[in-house]
Amino acid sequence: MQIAPRKVINSWCMYDWANSAYNLVITSTIFPAYYEAITKGKTPDNEVEFLGRKFVNTALYNYALGAAFIVVAFISPILTSIADYRGNKRNFMRFFCTMGALFCSLLYFFAPSPLPGDKFTLSNTSLNIGIFCMVISCIGFWASLVFYNSFLPDLVPHRLRDRISARGYTWGYIGSVILQILCFVIVFLPESFGFHTTYEKDFMPARVSFVLVGLWWLGFAQIPFRNLPISTVKERHERKNVFSNGFLELKKVWSQLKHMRVLKLFLVSFFWYSAGIQTVFLAATQFGAKELHLKTDKLIITIMIIQLVAIPGAILISRASERFGNIKTLMVVVLIWIGACIGAYNTYTDVQFYILGSIVGLVMGGIQSLSRSTYSNLMPETKDTASFFSFYDVTEKIALVIGMFSFAYIEEQTIHFGGMRNSVLALIVFFMLGFVWLGLTMRAYNKSQKLQALKA
């Protein structure tokens, strides 16, 4: 296949630059810390009421995220079916980006009411607004990535996908760090931005950050929306109902996977280790705030370390995959993740948390980038790239739901004897299963390579 023009490839990478600010500020740093701060203290166990049921505050957060990913997993096949049918992946990517950025900005209205004596109270209405906006913005973010990821095999051939995938993640880390620094300045110098009262200094910097993320995301996304091709696949001639066809496409992909042992084994391994990775990433700030009682500034510093280390980490792992092979490199990285979970369980100081953040950062971007490019390389030659990546994304989202729900459930059930630390330790099971299936994938891959050599 022909390589897309440099301008188009760089525009594709620019969407990582645009949306990664959401993943950093909303998913990883300021919003989780803000949420934990304004929802704690109502009861000894930090319970809040939502939809008539009481939840541990951080468990509710994780359940809500899990619910968002269930929605994404369900709608992705429908969306990709429509996009493939009409050849308009870019338009769907724009719609979900706009929706996500808008509701991200509306998190500004998720705020407590001030009380005399520098105290505050959070109403159930405000909590409902916060959870609703968080879920919708999350759906917008992840649904847009379904279409974003599916552009990769349309732009570059197999030999370049590892490197271009890593470039996208690298650009994303750089862009998100730039915006995070701006938000960091607002958080630490609130008076310089006109916030003088205790209430304003405690809550307004975070709320302004939510608006800035929405503007950054939507603003820089206009570059890929302008330059990515409108249609990258030919319209199909034989179609059933476009809304059910997405699930039929998943069934078709699954039927093909039955005859592609290596890709099937890789997806199983990806399912398990993704459940662990995404849960760690989404729950890291909650862990620091709740278990280590770290203030927002220290949490931001930790996530900044993760982001900065992730830039060379993604490049390093990409180079390692070129030398040692993708699957072998992934196995080593998964082992590091298992060590990180054990380390988190035994972390009690901010310095230990910083060290742990450095380790996580080193392997975070690399394993995501390498997983995406490995899947792309193992895919068969096909024009239906959106359908194959829909299957990939559905696999990731279902894994994430299992990870988030198990994390929240274990915390609730063991709140008085370990709580979130037990949840972190339990994630080791996911990584171990991923490692075992990666081993099976490598064995199947080596066998297939030998067979191809004999046939040649």
PDB file of N, CA and C in Angstrom, residues 33-70:
ATOM      1  N   ALA A  33      -8.983  13.716  41.800  1.00  0.00           N
ATOM      2  CA  ALA A  33      -8.638  14.310  43.089  1.00  0.00           C
ATOM      3  C   ALA A  33      -9.735  15.267  43.556  1.00  0.00           C
ATOM      4  N   TYR A  34     -10.274  16.054  42.627  1.00  0.00           N
ATOM      5  CA  TYR A  34     -11.369  16.984  42.924  1.00  0.00           C
ATOM      6  C   TYR A  34     -12.605  16.214  43.383  1.00  0.00           C
ATOM      7  N   TYR A  35     -12.935  15.147  42.659  1.00  0.00           N
ATOM      8  CA  TYR A  35     -14.096  14.326  43.005  1.00  0.00           C
ATOM      9  C   TYR A  35     -13.953  13.745  44.413  1.00  0.00           C
ATOM     10  N   GLU A  36     -12.780  13.182  44.700  1.00  0.00           N
ATOM     11  CA  GLU A  36     -12.561  12.573  46.005  1.00  0.00           C
ATOM     12  C   GLU A  36     -12.647  13.613  47.115  1.00  0.00           C
ATOM     13  N   ALA A  37     -12.149  14.828  46.838  1.00  0.00           N
ATOM     14  CA  ALA A  37     -12.128  15.880  47.849  1.00  0.00           C
ATOM     15  C   ALA A  37     -13.526  16.377  48.203  1.00  0.00           C
ATOM     16  N   ILE A  38     -14.416  16.509  47.213  1.00  0.00           N
ATOM     17  CA  ILE A  38     -15.727  17.095  47.493  1.00  0.00           C
ATOM     18  C   ILE A  38     -16.780  16.046  47.856  1.00  0.00           C
ATOM     19  N   THR A  39     -16.436  14.760  47.729  1.00  0.00           N
ATOM     20  CA  THR A  39     -17.412  13.721  48.082  1.00  0.00           C
ATOM     21  C   THR A  39     -17.053  12.982  49.372  1.00  0.00           C
ATOM     22  N   LYS A  40     -15.896  13.245  49.929  1.00  0.00           N
ATOM     23  CA  LYS A  40     -15.497  12.519  51.137  1.00  0.00           C
ATOM     24  C   LYS A  40     -16.080  13.182  52.380  1.00  0.00           C
ATOM     25  N   GLY A  41     -16.147  12.417  53.454  1.00  0.00           N
ATOM     26  CA  GLY A  41     -16.465  12.974  54.755  1.00  0.00           C
ATOM     27  C   GLY A  41     -17.923  12.996  55.138  1.00  0.00           C
ATOM     28  N   LYS A  42     -18.827  12.609  54.227  1.00  0.00           N
ATOM     29  CA  LYS A  42     -20.248  12.631  54.597  1.00  0.00           C
ATOM     30  C   LYS A  42     -20.572  11.562  55.633  1.00  0.00           C
ATOM     31  N   THR A  43     -19.878  10.437  55.551  1.00  0.00           N
ATOM     32  CA  THR A  43     -20.031   9.352  56.526  1.00  0.00           C
ATOM     33  C   THR A  43     -18.624   8.841  56.857  1.00  0.00           C
ATOM     34  N   PRO A  44     -18.460   8.055  57.922  1.00  0.00           N
ATOM     35  CA  PRO A  44     -17.141   7.508  58.243  1.00  0.00           C
ATOM     36  C   PRO A  44     -16.524   6.705  57.097  1.00  0.00           C
ATOM     37  N   ASP A  45     -17.363   6.058  56.288  1.00  0.00           N
ATOM     38  CA  ASP A  45     -16.856   5.272  55.159  1.00  0.00           C
ATOM     39  C   ASP A  45     -16.879   6.054  53.841  1.00  0.00           C
ATOM     40  N   ASN A  46     -17.071   7.377  53.931  1.00  0.00           N
ATOM     41  CA  ASN A  46     -17.100   8.244  52.749  1.00  0.00           C
ATOM     42  C   ASN A  46     -18.166   7.793  51.745  1.00  0.00           C
ATOM     43  N   GLU A  47     -19.372   7.548  52.244  1.00  0.00           N
ATOM     44  CA  GLU A  47     -20.447   7.108  51.373  1.00  0.00           C
ATOM     45  C   GLU A  47     -21.211   8.311  50.818  1.00  0.00           C
ATOM     46  N   VAL A  48     -21.707   8.143  49.584  1.00  0.00           N
ATOM     47  CA  VAL A  48     -22.569   9.144  48.954  1.00  0.00           C
ATOM     48  C   VAL A  48     -23.802   8.421  48.422  1.00  0.00           C
ATOM     49  N   GLU A  49     -24.861   9.186  48.235  1.00  0.00           N
ATOM     50  CA  GLU A  49     -26.101   8.592  47.724  1.00  0.00           C
ATOM     51  C   GLU A  49     -26.276   8.937  46.264  1.00  0.00           C
ATOM     52  N   PHE A  50     -26.528   7.916  45.473  1.00  0.00           N
ATOM     53  CA  PHE A  50     -26.724   8.110  44.035  1.00  0.00           C
ATOM     54  C   PHE A  50     -27.804   7.147  43.558  1.00  0.00           C
ATOM     55  N   LEU A  51     -28.852   7.687  42.937  1.00  0.00           N
ATOM     56  CA  LEU A  51     -29.979   6.895  42.438  1.00  0.00           C
ATOM     57  C   LEU A  51     -30.589   6.021  43.526  1.00  0.00           C
ATOM     58  N   GLY A  52     -30.686   6.580  44.725  1.00  0.00           N
ATOM     59  CA  GLY A  52     -31.350   5.900  45.820  1.00  0.00           C
ATOM     60  C   GLY A  52     -30.532   4.844  46.529  1.00  0.00           C
ATOM     61  N   ARG A  53     -29.257   4.706  46.177  1.00  0.00           N
ATOM     62  CA  ARG A  53     -28.398   3.709  46.824  1.00  0.00           C
ATOM     63  C   ARG A  53     -27.140   4.384  47.332  1.00  0.00           C
ATOM     64  N   LYS A  54     -26.643   3.907  48.464  1.00  0.00           N
ATOM     65  CA  LYS A  54     -25.409   4.451  49.006  1.00  0.00           C
ATOM     66  C   LYS A  54     -24.202   3.683  48.482  1.00  0.00           C
ATOM     67  N   PHE A  55     -23.172   4.440  48.100  1.00  0.00           N
ATOM     68  CA  PHE A  55     -21.933   3.877  47.586  1.00  0.00           C
ATOM     69  C   PHE A  55     -20.749   4.491  48.323  1.00  0.00           C
ATOM     70  N   VAL A  56     -19.669   3.747  48.461  1.00  0.00           N
ATOM     71  CA  VAL A  56     -18.393   4.350  48.813  1.00  0.00           C
ATOM     72  C   VAL A  56     -18.035   5.296  47.671  1.00  0.00           C
ATOM     73  N   ASN A  57     -17.607   6.506  47.986  1.00  0.00           N
ATOM     74  CA  ASN A  57     -17.465   7.542  46.955  1.00  0.00           C
ATOM     75  C   ASN A  57     -16.587   7.109  45.771  1.00  0.00           C
ATOM     76  N   THR A  58     -15.416   6.522  46.069  1.00  0.00           N
ATOM     77  CA  THR A  58     -14.535   6.107  44.977  1.00  0.00           C
ATOM     78  C   THR A  58     -15.089   4.898  44.227  1.00  0.00           C
ATOM     79  N   ALA A  59     -15.833   4.040  44.925  1.00  0.00           N
ATOM     80  CA  ALA A  59     -16.454   2.903  44.248  1.00  0.00           C
ATOM     81  C   ALA A  59     -17.500   3.387  43.257  1.00  0.00           C
ATOM     82  N   LEU A  60     -18.299   4.410  43.645  1.00  0.00           N
ATOM     83  CA  LEU A  60     -19.284   4.981  42.728  1.00  0.00           C
ATOM     84  C   LEU A  60     -18.589   5.527  41.481  1.00  0.00           C
ATOM     85  N   TYR A  61     -17.479   6.197  41.665  1.00  0.00           N
ATOM     86  CA  TYR A  61     -16.701   6.744  40.547  1.00  0.00           C
ATOM     87  C   TYR A  61     -16.318   5.618  39.577  1.00  0.00           C
ATOM     88  N   ASN A  62     -15.818   4.509  40.109  1.00  0.00           N
ATOM     89  CA  ASN A  62     -15.378   3.404  39.267  1.00  0.00           C
ATOM     90  C   ASN A  62     -16.553   2.678  38.613  1.00  0.00           C
ATOM     91  N   TYR A  63     -17.661   2.550  39.351  1.00  0.00           N
ATOM     92  CA  TYR A  63     -18.855   1.950  38.755  1.00  0.00           C
ATOM     93  C   TYR A  63     -19.363   2.809  37.593  1.00  0.00           C
ATOM     94  N   ALA A  64     -19.329   4.130  37.770  1.00  0.00           N
ATOM     95  CA  ALA A  64     -19.811   5.038  36.719  1.00  0.00           C
ATOM     96  C   ALA A  64     -18.945   4.921  35.469  1.00  0.00           C
ATOM     97  N   LEU A  65     -17.630   4.863  35.670  1.00  0.00           N
ATOM     98  CA  LEU A  65     -16.741   4.690  34.525  1.00  0.00           C
ATOM     99  C   LEU A  65     -16.999   3.352  33.834  1.00  0.00           C
ATOM    100  N   GLY A  66     -17.201   2.309  34.639  1.00  0.00           N
ATOM    101  CA  GLY A  66     -17.508   1.012  34.064  1.00  0.00           C
ATOM    102  C   GLY A  66     -18.773   1.047  33.226  1.00  0.00           C
ATOM    103  N   ALA A  67     -19.786   1.762  33.714  1.00  0.00           N
ATOM    104  CA  ALA A  67     -21.048   1.893  32.965  1.00  0.00           C
ATOM    105  C   ALA A  67     -20.815   2.606  31.633  1.00  0.00           C
ATOM    106  N   ALA A  68     -19.950   3.623  31.651  1.00  0.00           N
ATOM    107  CA  ALA A  68     -19.638   4.341  30.410  1.00  0.00           C
ATOM    108  C   ALA A  68     -18.998   3.410  29.393  1.00  0.00           C
ATOM    109  N   PHE A  69     -18.116   2.551  29.853  1.00  0.00           N
ATOM    110  CA  PHE A  69     -17.434   1.641  28.939  1.00  0.00           C
ATOM    111  C   PHE A  69     -18.373   0.548  28.418  1.00  0.00           C
ATOM    112  N   ILE A  70     -19.384   0.182  29.210  1.00  0.00           N
ATOM    113  CA  ILE A  70     -20.394  -0.756  28.713  1.00  0.00           C
ATOM    114  C   ILE A  70     -21.133  -0.133  27.530  1.00  0.00           C
TER     115      ILE A  70
END
